């Protein structure tokens, strides 16, 4: 497109030049020449001008730190003197592999990720299906279920800490009516992970619902009509029309939630209150993000923190690779 | 303009009222109204499946979504001893003002709100501006390495913030920027998602003929951006601005490393509250309320547009 624009522009520049000077006026000729040169320069370089702010900031605050983290992970760096680095080779990494807290954090990140992402996406799918019908006050429901998204991690977690309180929390109080004894949501291994996951679920289900709803509304109506003509029930339509049409969107949300789950940080940090970087007294919900924070900013080992960051990056790449293979598999079948 | 505005609009027109009930005023109806007419509309619409059950599920879920927010206000309006009793309080008490006052002075909430407004405002303006021009270049201009650079932009959306924290911290320590707002603003001033979002929008919304016409009229690239691209991109810019503002307001990980309780953003102040800076639960809730209220207010005003924007971004992304 811009090429044609360029041609058009050059032509007009030329005609404009001709218009102002009848036949021979070297001055005007030069002016036209200059204008068209300026024009060409503009067309050639303006794209770079327009993308340069993004790439400047991205290089300074994205790419450079990414690579530098890798470099720092090969050094001993203390928080007290972040500018003095002492070469350590792969020591930070080998140490990590022997570190039970690293494996613990990795396991926790995985389990909390699963128990937050799976119910969240399933619920979102069901809710989007309901919202896809003709409903009164549909916009009210959409806005209301997105409200948690506008709430910050910090604010949300602080409320949930109160709700999950062992002695006076509302959740244990309500469970009391079902004859369930007070559950210790702060220190129990599974219960605390469930509590942390519930904050994630609360904040993100509405958001994912909207994404699914958007994709559902893009499914052509006649697909449903012909399915109905073939005698498919609502459930069969959902399974055989809606779900297959949503496959790319579902994959997209899985990837996004997985990335989010790998980086889980604020919820476990604040759920633990003072000393939250440990993820509970027994490290029951210390995630990789928290562990990195603890190593860097509480144990002052920035080099180790960098190694954990890079380990997280490698895990993400692995997930991306698996995802890519799955997508390719799905496309073929 | 063609794609974004109707997205919110169709949602409202197509979904909220059945064929015979055009009077539903979008989201303005409120819970009570929706609840009251739920069963009837389900049947009248004819298309609704299991109408009552659908509404029951939705109402239950909506209540679950809103309850913690409402209860934040309830807890903030009680005193601490009442919060450590069973059953927990369900209705508002009379201590809201003193609790807000304590949070305001002891946790620097006033300063925190001001800081966050500055930070989120600057980040929003920067992101929208830079992402729009970059998105325009990727959508409509031709230049070498365009595809490669675009892939790079998309690829960077996957990089977790944890990966850059250590060097960023070292940098601001070196520059002696610790505790200063620019250390929070600068690293988030552009966003790969924003560039991608604007590109996707402008590919369709901005006809190349208009750019050509402007060029023919002698406009240089900067004038084209100002007089053609910005007007055409305005709806998407508004959506990006809202999404960016929400995100910047709630950002958490980097600010708690770069700032301290002496010069906090709202999220840093809340972190301090949660970690025993102030032990009083009701004051903590008052702080949480203060930190959430501005966004919830904006949400009640622009909720429809934000919903439309997220749904639009989803189909395209």
XYZ file of C-alpha atoms in Angstrom:
650
model
C 0.000 0.000 0.000
C 2.528 2.648 1.018
C 4.380 2.009 -2.182
C 1.399 3.152 -4.220
C 1.039 6.056 -1.854
C 4.634 6.883 -2.538
C 4.170 6.793 -6.256
C 1.088 8.911 -6.027
C 2.889 11.391 -3.850
C 5.933 11.597 -6.042
C 3.758 12.177 -9.058
C 1.916 15.005 -7.366
C 5.128 16.514 -6.173
C 6.261 16.528 -9.757
C 3.003 17.910 -11.104
C 2.941 20.490 -8.355
C 6.384 21.514 -9.404
C 5.301 21.767 -13.028
C 2.302 23.778 -12.107
C 4.348 26.472 -10.439
C 6.964 26.763 -13.144
C 6.163 26.994 -16.824
C 8.865 25.020 -18.691
C 12.177 26.379 -17.528
C 12.691 27.864 -14.129
C 15.746 26.256 -12.557
C 14.914 27.617 -9.121
C 11.454 26.052 -9.028
C 12.868 22.912 -10.495
C 15.315 22.659 -7.674
C 12.592 23.382 -5.183
C 10.499 20.567 -6.586
C 13.497 18.317 -6.538
C 14.166 19.171 -2.924
C 10.557 18.616 -1.983
C 10.434 15.216 -3.573
C 13.692 14.259 -1.932
C 12.343 15.373 1.417
C 9.226 13.401 0.682
C 11.156 10.259 -0.128
C 13.222 10.629 3.002
C 10.054 11.064 5.027
C 8.431 7.934 3.619
C 11.585 5.947 4.072
C 12.465 6.888 7.618
C 9.186 7.759 9.306
C 8.310 4.115 10.006
C 11.494 3.787 12.025
C 10.709 7.058 13.777
C 7.324 5.688 14.757
C 8.524 2.376 16.114
C 11.645 3.781 17.746
C 10.090 4.828 21.083
C 8.787 1.330 21.616
C 12.058 -0.313 20.726
C 14.120 2.187 22.704
C 12.176 1.503 25.871
C 11.926 -2.165 25.118
C 15.671 -2.494 24.625
C 16.465 -0.514 27.750
C 13.893 -2.061 30.072
C 13.102 -5.417 28.472
C 15.827 -6.905 26.327
C 18.877 -5.598 28.135
C 17.630 -6.675 31.593
C 16.636 -10.063 30.205
C 20.133 -10.744 28.954
C 21.772 -9.105 31.921
C 19.793 -11.340 34.266
C 21.366 -14.294 32.493
C 24.792 -12.713 32.967
C 24.135 -11.907 36.636
C 22.998 -15.469 37.238
C 26.571 -16.575 36.575
C 27.897 -14.333 39.349
C 27.773 -13.802 43.046
C 25.966 -10.508 43.498
C 24.924 -9.142 46.844
C 21.997 -6.834 47.372
C 24.206 -4.630 49.523
C 26.608 -3.967 46.698
C 24.662 -4.692 43.551
C 27.389 -3.310 41.320
C 30.200 -5.635 42.398
C 29.953 -8.987 40.692
C 32.119 -11.995 41.301
C 32.272 -14.719 38.682
C 30.675 -17.948 39.884
C 30.097 -19.953 36.727
C 27.165 -22.290 36.950
C 27.336 -22.400 40.733
C 23.983 -20.656 41.186
C 22.310 -23.207 38.950
C 23.862 -26.321 40.446
C 23.028 -24.996 43.873
C 19.461 -24.522 42.734
C 19.156 -28.114 41.609
C 20.157 -29.326 45.080
C 17.926 -26.837 46.820
C 14.861 -28.479 48.295
C 13.110 -25.104 48.582
C 13.512 -24.548 44.875
C 11.845 -27.874 44.098
C 9.231 -27.143 46.716
C 8.499 -23.785 45.069
C 8.354 -25.399 41.651
C 5.884 -28.011 42.901
C 3.756 -25.383 44.605
C 3.698 -23.199 41.525
C 2.518 -26.191 39.544
C -0.178 -27.378 41.943
C -1.539 -23.907 42.694
C -1.447 -23.254 38.959
C -3.526 -26.325 38.239
C -6.062 -25.857 41.024
C -6.545 -22.223 40.059
C -6.494 -22.455 36.277
C -8.597 -25.551 35.606
C -11.709 -24.643 37.640
C -11.386 -21.056 36.530
C -11.465 -21.832 32.831
C -14.183 -24.476 33.177
C -16.375 -22.077 35.115
C -15.686 -19.312 32.617
C -16.714 -21.587 29.780
C -19.998 -22.476 31.465
C -20.769 -18.898 32.397
C -19.994 -17.661 28.903
C -22.358 -20.298 27.555
C -25.139 -18.994 29.795
C -24.389 -15.378 28.940
C -24.539 -16.253 25.267
C -28.298 -16.743 25.542
C -30.738 -13.903 25.374
C -30.788 -12.502 28.875
C -32.150 -9.505 30.651
C -29.529 -7.325 32.243
C -26.762 -9.105 30.371
C -24.561 -6.024 30.496
C -25.050 -5.745 34.253
C -23.870 -9.323 34.726
C -20.861 -8.770 32.511
C -19.751 -5.623 34.259
C -20.383 -7.088 37.722
C -18.391 -10.219 37.051
C -15.527 -8.135 35.712
C -15.369 -6.033 38.884
C -12.805 -8.355 40.538
C -10.510 -7.692 37.581
C -10.479 -4.014 38.552
C -9.499 -4.939 42.098
C -5.797 -5.089 42.811
C -4.035 -8.221 43.976
C -3.199 -6.451 47.204
C -6.726 -5.309 48.017
C -8.246 -8.646 47.022
C -5.782 -10.690 49.056
C -6.234 -8.559 52.163
C -9.996 -9.216 52.105
C -9.538 -12.901 51.497
C -7.101 -13.156 54.399
C -9.905 -11.900 56.623
C -12.529 -14.129 55.025
C -10.271 -17.153 55.416
C -9.410 -16.384 59.045
C -9.317 -19.516 61.194
C -11.238 -18.351 64.238
C -13.386 -15.452 63.087
C -13.302 -15.767 59.312
C -16.572 -15.821 57.465
C -15.743 -18.929 55.450
C -15.103 -21.102 58.490
C -18.187 -19.611 60.129
C -20.309 -20.602 57.123
C -18.730 -24.054 56.962
C -19.659 -24.427 60.614
C -23.304 -24.719 59.581
C -22.389 -27.737 57.496
C -20.810 -29.269 60.562
C -17.278 -28.711 59.349
C -14.735 -27.873 62.027
C -12.596 -24.756 61.708
C -10.149 -25.267 58.878
C -6.715 -23.741 59.145
C -6.482 -21.936 55.815
C -3.226 -20.188 56.676
C -1.005 -23.131 57.525
C -2.501 -26.356 56.192
C -0.675 -27.594 53.118
C -3.592 -28.166 50.759
C -6.022 -25.821 52.441
C -3.664 -22.864 52.171
C -2.957 -23.641 48.529
C -6.696 -23.814 47.910
C -7.154 -20.460 49.613
C -4.459 -18.833 47.493
C -5.906 -20.404 44.352
C -9.362 -19.123 45.232
C -8.089 -15.538 45.122
C -6.762 -16.130 41.624
C -10.022 -17.760 40.575
C -12.037 -14.885 42.001
C -10.041 -12.256 40.161
C -9.838 -13.889 36.746
C -12.946 -15.968 36.082
C -15.023 -13.004 34.919
C -12.281 -11.841 32.605
C -11.982 -15.253 30.964
C -15.757 -15.498 30.734
C -15.807 -12.359 28.603
C -13.093 -13.695 26.348
C -15.031 -16.926 25.783
C -18.245 -14.990 25.284
C -16.610 -12.857 22.607
C -15.461 -15.971 20.794
C -18.889 -17.609 21.120
C -20.579 -14.615 19.568
C -18.329 -14.969 16.570
C -19.591 -18.534 15.908
C -21.955 -18.419 12.917
C -25.604 -18.906 13.906
C -26.380 -21.286 11.038
C -23.973 -23.849 12.482
C -26.345 -24.148 15.451
C -29.398 -24.127 13.223
C -28.195 -26.984 11.090
C -27.124 -28.885 14.190
C -30.599 -28.350 15.624
C -32.142 -29.564 12.384
C -30.080 -32.721 12.718
C -31.680 -33.168 16.110
C -28.758 -32.212 18.291
C -29.664 -31.345 21.871
C -28.374 -28.161 23.501
C -25.635 -30.104 25.227
C -24.605 -31.788 21.990
C -24.552 -28.416 20.257
C -22.344 -27.077 23.021
C -20.001 -30.030 22.725
C -19.874 -30.404 18.980
C -20.335 -26.839 17.732
C -19.296 -24.408 20.457
C -16.242 -26.159 21.857
C -14.591 -26.939 18.502
C -15.179 -23.377 17.290
C -13.641 -22.068 20.479
C -10.562 -24.231 20.299
C -8.121 -21.431 19.397
C -9.566 -19.194 22.109
C -9.376 -21.957 24.675
C -5.752 -22.562 23.798
C -5.104 -18.849 24.031
C -6.599 -18.651 27.529
C -4.704 -21.735 28.631
C -1.435 -20.182 27.508
C -2.190 -16.835 29.120
C -3.315 -18.442 32.397
C -0.267 -20.680 32.415
C 2.025 -17.702 32.029
C 0.104 -15.960 34.796
C 0.315 -19.017 37.043
C 4.077 -19.322 36.526
C 4.488 -15.764 37.749
C 2.140 -16.028 40.726
C 3.513 -13.697 43.364
C 1.281 -11.132 45.012
C -1.428 -13.462 46.300
C 0.863 -15.849 48.214
C 3.058 -12.972 49.408
C 0.209 -11.100 51.029
C -1.692 -14.182 52.109
C 1.267 -14.935 54.365
C 1.089 -11.562 56.126
C 4.353 -10.519 57.791
C 7.136 -12.773 56.524
C 4.962 -13.605 53.521
C 7.955 -14.174 51.261
C 8.303 -17.616 52.859
C 4.858 -18.666 51.662
C 3.539 -19.770 55.031
C 5.437 -21.219 57.988
C 6.141 -24.487 56.149
C 6.663 -22.903 52.734
C 3.340 -24.530 51.860
C 2.514 -21.985 49.177
C 5.863 -20.445 48.350
C 5.856 -20.038 44.582
C 8.860 -19.566 42.302
C 8.204 -15.831 42.129
C 8.172 -15.624 45.920
C 11.248 -17.775 46.254
C 13.120 -15.522 43.889
C 12.016 -12.483 45.891
C 13.124 -14.147 49.127
C 16.539 -15.080 47.744
C 17.162 -11.639 46.259
C 15.622 -9.226 48.694
C 15.654 -11.083 51.994
C 18.750 -13.267 51.689
C 20.498 -10.617 49.556
C 21.633 -13.060 46.836
C 20.815 -11.267 43.594
C 22.831 -13.820 41.613
C 20.690 -16.668 42.905
C 17.558 -14.645 42.272
C 18.693 -14.206 38.665
C 19.256 -17.927 38.306
C 15.713 -18.584 39.561
C 14.394 -16.007 37.098
C 16.142 -17.738 34.243
C 14.885 -21.110 35.407
C 11.377 -19.661 35.241
C 12.079 -18.400 31.746
C 13.247 -21.840 30.625
C 10.123 -23.410 32.093
C 7.999 -20.911 30.173
C 9.838 -21.719 26.960
C 9.198 -25.393 27.620
C 5.498 -24.679 28.093
C 5.453 -22.664 24.890
C 7.104 -25.540 23.054
C 4.622 -28.094 24.391
C 1.801 -25.763 23.488
C 3.112 -25.343 19.969
C 3.346 -29.122 19.549
C -0.201 -29.555 20.831
C -1.520 -26.898 18.461
C 0.226 -28.533 15.536
C -1.187 -31.893 16.546
C -4.688 -30.449 16.793
C -4.411 -28.763 13.401
C -3.475 -31.985 11.757
C -6.215 -34.105 13.267
C -14.500 2.869 14.494
C -16.298 0.287 12.481
C -15.360 -2.658 14.608
C -14.938 -1.471 18.136
C -17.922 0.656 18.928
C -20.568 -1.802 17.770
C -18.894 -4.546 19.785
C -20.080 -2.924 22.984
C -23.245 -1.775 21.246
C -24.371 -5.079 19.785
C -23.627 -6.731 23.074
C -26.112 -4.449 24.698
C -28.768 -4.420 22.026
C -28.577 -8.028 21.045
C -28.269 -9.544 24.454
C -30.019 -7.506 27.046
C -33.528 -7.350 25.693
C -35.503 -10.075 24.028
C -37.379 -9.251 20.838
C -40.393 -7.991 22.663
C -38.586 -6.241 25.486
C -36.540 -3.419 24.108
C -36.723 -1.359 27.258
C -33.806 -2.849 29.178
C -31.386 -0.003 29.669
C -28.132 -1.908 29.361
C -26.326 -2.319 32.628
C -28.217 0.455 34.305
C -31.014 -1.861 35.373
C -29.278 -3.006 38.497
C -29.484 -6.273 40.318
C -32.938 -5.909 41.771
C -34.538 -5.293 38.438
C -32.717 -8.086 36.682
C -33.685 -10.444 39.433
C -37.329 -9.415 39.415
C -37.922 -9.997 35.726
C -35.587 -12.915 35.287
C -38.005 -15.800 35.064
C -40.462 -13.990 32.865
C -37.882 -12.877 30.325
C -36.523 -16.377 30.143
C -39.837 -17.713 29.007
C -40.890 -14.762 26.901
C -37.649 -14.867 24.936
C -38.412 -18.391 23.887
C -34.766 -18.860 23.023
C -33.595 -19.077 26.598
C -32.678 -22.508 27.764
C -33.351 -23.313 31.392
C -33.976 -19.639 31.989
C -34.435 -19.803 35.718
C -31.365 -21.931 36.252
C -29.276 -19.640 34.074
C -30.330 -16.616 36.054
C -29.823 -18.421 39.333
C -26.267 -19.366 38.345
C -25.500 -15.870 37.115
C -26.911 -14.181 40.194
C -25.004 -16.544 42.435
C -21.802 -15.901 40.571
C -22.316 -12.152 40.457
C -22.958 -12.153 44.188
C -19.723 -14.078 44.678
C -17.886 -11.545 42.538
C -19.242 -8.527 44.354
C -19.418 -9.835 47.899
C -15.720 -9.443 48.824
C -15.833 -5.871 47.542
C -18.912 -4.982 49.528
C -17.558 -6.731 52.554
C -14.352 -4.693 52.353
C -16.525 -1.668 52.997
C -18.416 -3.460 55.779
C -15.203 -4.452 57.527
C -13.766 -0.966 57.049
C -16.763 0.514 58.825
C -16.376 -1.635 61.947
C -13.862 -1.565 64.731
C -11.235 -4.202 65.208
C -12.815 -5.975 68.185
C -16.059 -6.470 66.284
C -14.101 -8.107 63.457
C -12.674 -10.703 65.815
C -16.025 -12.046 66.909
C -18.324 -14.662 65.491
C -20.532 -14.329 63.618
C -18.662 -11.810 61.489
C -20.456 -8.524 60.808
C -22.700 -8.389 57.763
C -23.797 -4.811 57.786
C -22.087 -1.451 57.935
C -21.005 -0.018 61.275
C -20.146 3.519 62.248
C -16.357 3.530 62.300
C -15.696 4.144 58.637
C -14.453 7.717 58.977
C -11.967 7.169 61.829
C -10.616 4.062 60.071
C -10.171 5.925 56.806
C -8.457 8.701 58.713
C -6.004 6.318 60.370
C -5.228 4.650 57.038
C -4.824 8.045 55.414
C -2.267 9.300 57.923
C -0.482 6.183 59.165
C -0.121 4.346 55.874
C 0.492 7.433 53.734
C -2.638 6.618 51.725
C -3.035 10.225 50.596
C 0.484 10.356 49.193
C 0.045 6.856 47.793
C -3.097 7.813 45.892
C -1.436 10.908 44.497
C 1.659 8.922 43.462
C -0.435 6.236 41.830
C -2.459 8.799 39.919
C 0.765 10.337 38.592
C 2.317 6.962 37.765
C -0.755 5.423 36.158
C -1.583 8.635 34.295
C 1.900 9.015 32.820
C 2.132 5.357 31.885
C -1.264 5.509 30.209
C -0.439 8.592 28.137
C 2.948 7.192 27.141
C 1.673 3.741 26.299
C -1.253 4.975 24.226
C 0.864 7.466 22.320
C 3.854 5.232 21.592
C 1.798 2.138 20.894
C -0.483 3.973 18.510
C 2.314 5.299 16.328
C 4.186 1.996 16.424
C 0.978 0.099 15.685
C 0.301 2.444 12.778
C 3.753 1.849 11.353
C 3.302 -1.922 11.603
C -0.194 -1.783 10.159
C 0.182 0.625 7.274
C 3.769 1.509 6.472
C 6.227 -0.548 4.590
C 9.790 -0.835 5.777
C 12.607 -3.321 5.977
C 12.450 -5.982 8.706
C 8.827 -5.148 9.410
C 7.716 -8.744 9.837
C 10.732 -9.696 11.930
C 10.297 -6.719 14.228
C 6.594 -7.439 14.589
C 7.340 -11.030 15.560
C 9.792 -9.659 18.126
C 7.073 -7.441 19.581
C 4.666 -10.363 19.831
C 7.373 -12.582 21.299
C 8.124 -10.122 24.075
C 4.590 -10.417 25.382
C 5.692 -13.744 26.859
C 8.612 -12.414 28.913
C 7.721 -12.422 32.603
C 8.527 -9.285 34.600
C 10.557 -11.382 37.046
C 13.206 -11.746 34.397
C 14.175 -8.104 34.365
C 13.847 -7.244 38.018
C 17.434 -7.820 39.131
C 19.156 -5.644 36.494
C 16.459 -2.998 36.791
C 17.073 -2.895 40.502
C 20.816 -2.632 39.943
C 20.222 0.187 37.468
C 18.037 2.289 39.710
C 20.425 1.672 42.597
C 23.246 2.969 40.423
C 21.243 6.002 39.317
C 20.071 6.541 42.907
C 16.493 6.466 41.739
C 15.287 4.197 44.540
C 12.038 5.473 45.966
C 11.485 7.851 43.052
C 8.503 7.582 40.775
C 10.419 7.537 37.515
C 11.866 4.158 38.456
C 8.313 2.798 38.343
C 7.159 4.792 35.323
C 9.965 4.294 32.824
C 10.082 0.474 32.626
C 6.343 0.252 31.891
C 6.002 3.192 29.542
C 5.494 0.995 26.480
C 3.751 -2.323 26.086
C 4.076 -4.990 23.450
C 0.433 -5.876 23.871
C -0.481 -2.254 23.133
C 1.504 -2.206 19.895
C -0.091 -5.448 18.779
C -3.563 -4.288 19.796
C -3.259 -0.999 17.894
C -1.836 -2.736 14.854
C -4.728 -5.190 14.728
C -7.199 -2.377 15.017
C -5.621 -0.049 12.469
C -5.190 -2.714 9.810
C -8.957 -2.699 9.373
C -10.094 0.630 10.739
C -7.777 2.866 8.754
C -8.254 2.659 4.973
C -4.975 3.107 3.166
C -6.705 5.394 0.669
C -7.143 8.050 3.328
C -3.435 8.041 4.063
C -2.699 8.291 0.375
C -5.121 11.157 0.006
C -3.480 13.008 2.860
C -0.088 12.436 1.287
C -1.352 13.700 -2.042
C -2.459 16.843 -0.277
C 1.138 17.294 0.813
C 0.949 16.113 4.399
C 4.142 14.672 5.798
C 4.107 11.601 8.030
C 3.747 13.505 11.260
C 0.750 15.408 9.928
C -0.707 12.133 8.692
C -0.423 10.705 12.192
C -1.950 13.770 13.772
C -4.800 14.381 11.324
C -5.595 10.903 10.047
C -4.274 8.166 12.328
C -5.202 9.617 15.708
C -8.823 10.389 14.757
C -9.258 6.949 13.210
C -7.640 5.180 16.149
C -9.490 7.061 18.850
C -11.878 4.248 19.922
C -9.029 1.752 20.226
C -6.884 4.329 21.978
C -9.640 4.784 24.546
C -9.840 1.045 25.166
C -6.068 0.718 25.438
C -5.994 3.678 27.798
C -8.547 2.060 30.101
C -6.832 -1.318 30.122
C -3.419 0.264 30.677
C -4.700 2.464 33.471
C -6.254 -0.472 35.331
C -3.060 -2.455 34.972
C -0.765 0.400 35.973
C -2.927 1.241 38.966
C -2.817 -2.358 40.170
C 0.811 -3.081 39.323
C 2.575 -4.577 42.247
C 5.681 -6.677 41.697
C 8.149 -4.060 40.496
C 6.848 -1.154 42.623
C 7.326 -3.022 45.902
C 10.949 -3.600 44.936
C 11.623 -0.089 43.662
C 9.693 1.928 46.252
C 9.413 1.949 50.035
C 6.682 2.823 52.502
C 7.962 6.405 52.607
C 6.978 7.160 49.036
C 4.601 4.379 48.052
C 2.078 3.749 45.337
C -1.277 2.478 46.545
C -0.300 -1.153 46.046
C 2.964 -0.676 47.937
C 1.083 0.975 50.784
C -1.414 -1.898 50.849
C 1.438 -4.373 50.930
C 2.781 -2.558 53.950
C -0.624 -2.759 55.595
C -0.893 -6.467 54.917
C 2.522 -7.228 56.283
C 1.935 -5.922 59.730
C 2.784 -2.290 59.194
C -0.557 -1.585 60.816
C -2.034 -4.461 62.787
C -5.598 -3.195 62.913
C -7.768 -5.252 60.546
C -10.447 -2.631 60.113
C -7.839 -0.017 59.214
C -6.303 -2.444 56.737
C -9.723 -2.827 55.140
C -10.159 0.940 55.093
C -6.859 1.180 53.222
C -7.928 -1.533 50.789
C -11.166 0.340 50.231
C -9.329 3.597 49.529
C -7.036 1.865 47.082
C -9.867 0.152 45.215
C -12.506 2.862 45.227
C -11.121 5.061 42.427
C -10.985 2.141 40.013
C -14.404 0.838 41.044
C -15.790 4.303 40.469
C -14.245 4.422 37.019
C -15.587 0.943 36.472
C -19.170 1.872 37.196
C -18.801 4.772 34.750
C -16.944 3.007 31.941
C -17.759 -0.624 32.700
C -19.573 -1.156 29.437
C -16.688 0.187 27.369
C -14.119 -1.836 29.304
C -16.171 -4.998 28.780
C -16.457 -4.178 25.086
C -12.743 -3.519 24.863
C -11.755 -6.790 26.495
C -14.135 -8.747 24.304
C -12.845 -6.970 21.213
C -9.237 -7.602 22.186
C -10.063 -11.259 22.757
C -11.447 -11.896 19.300
C -8.500 -10.222 17.691
C -5.715 -11.452 19.954
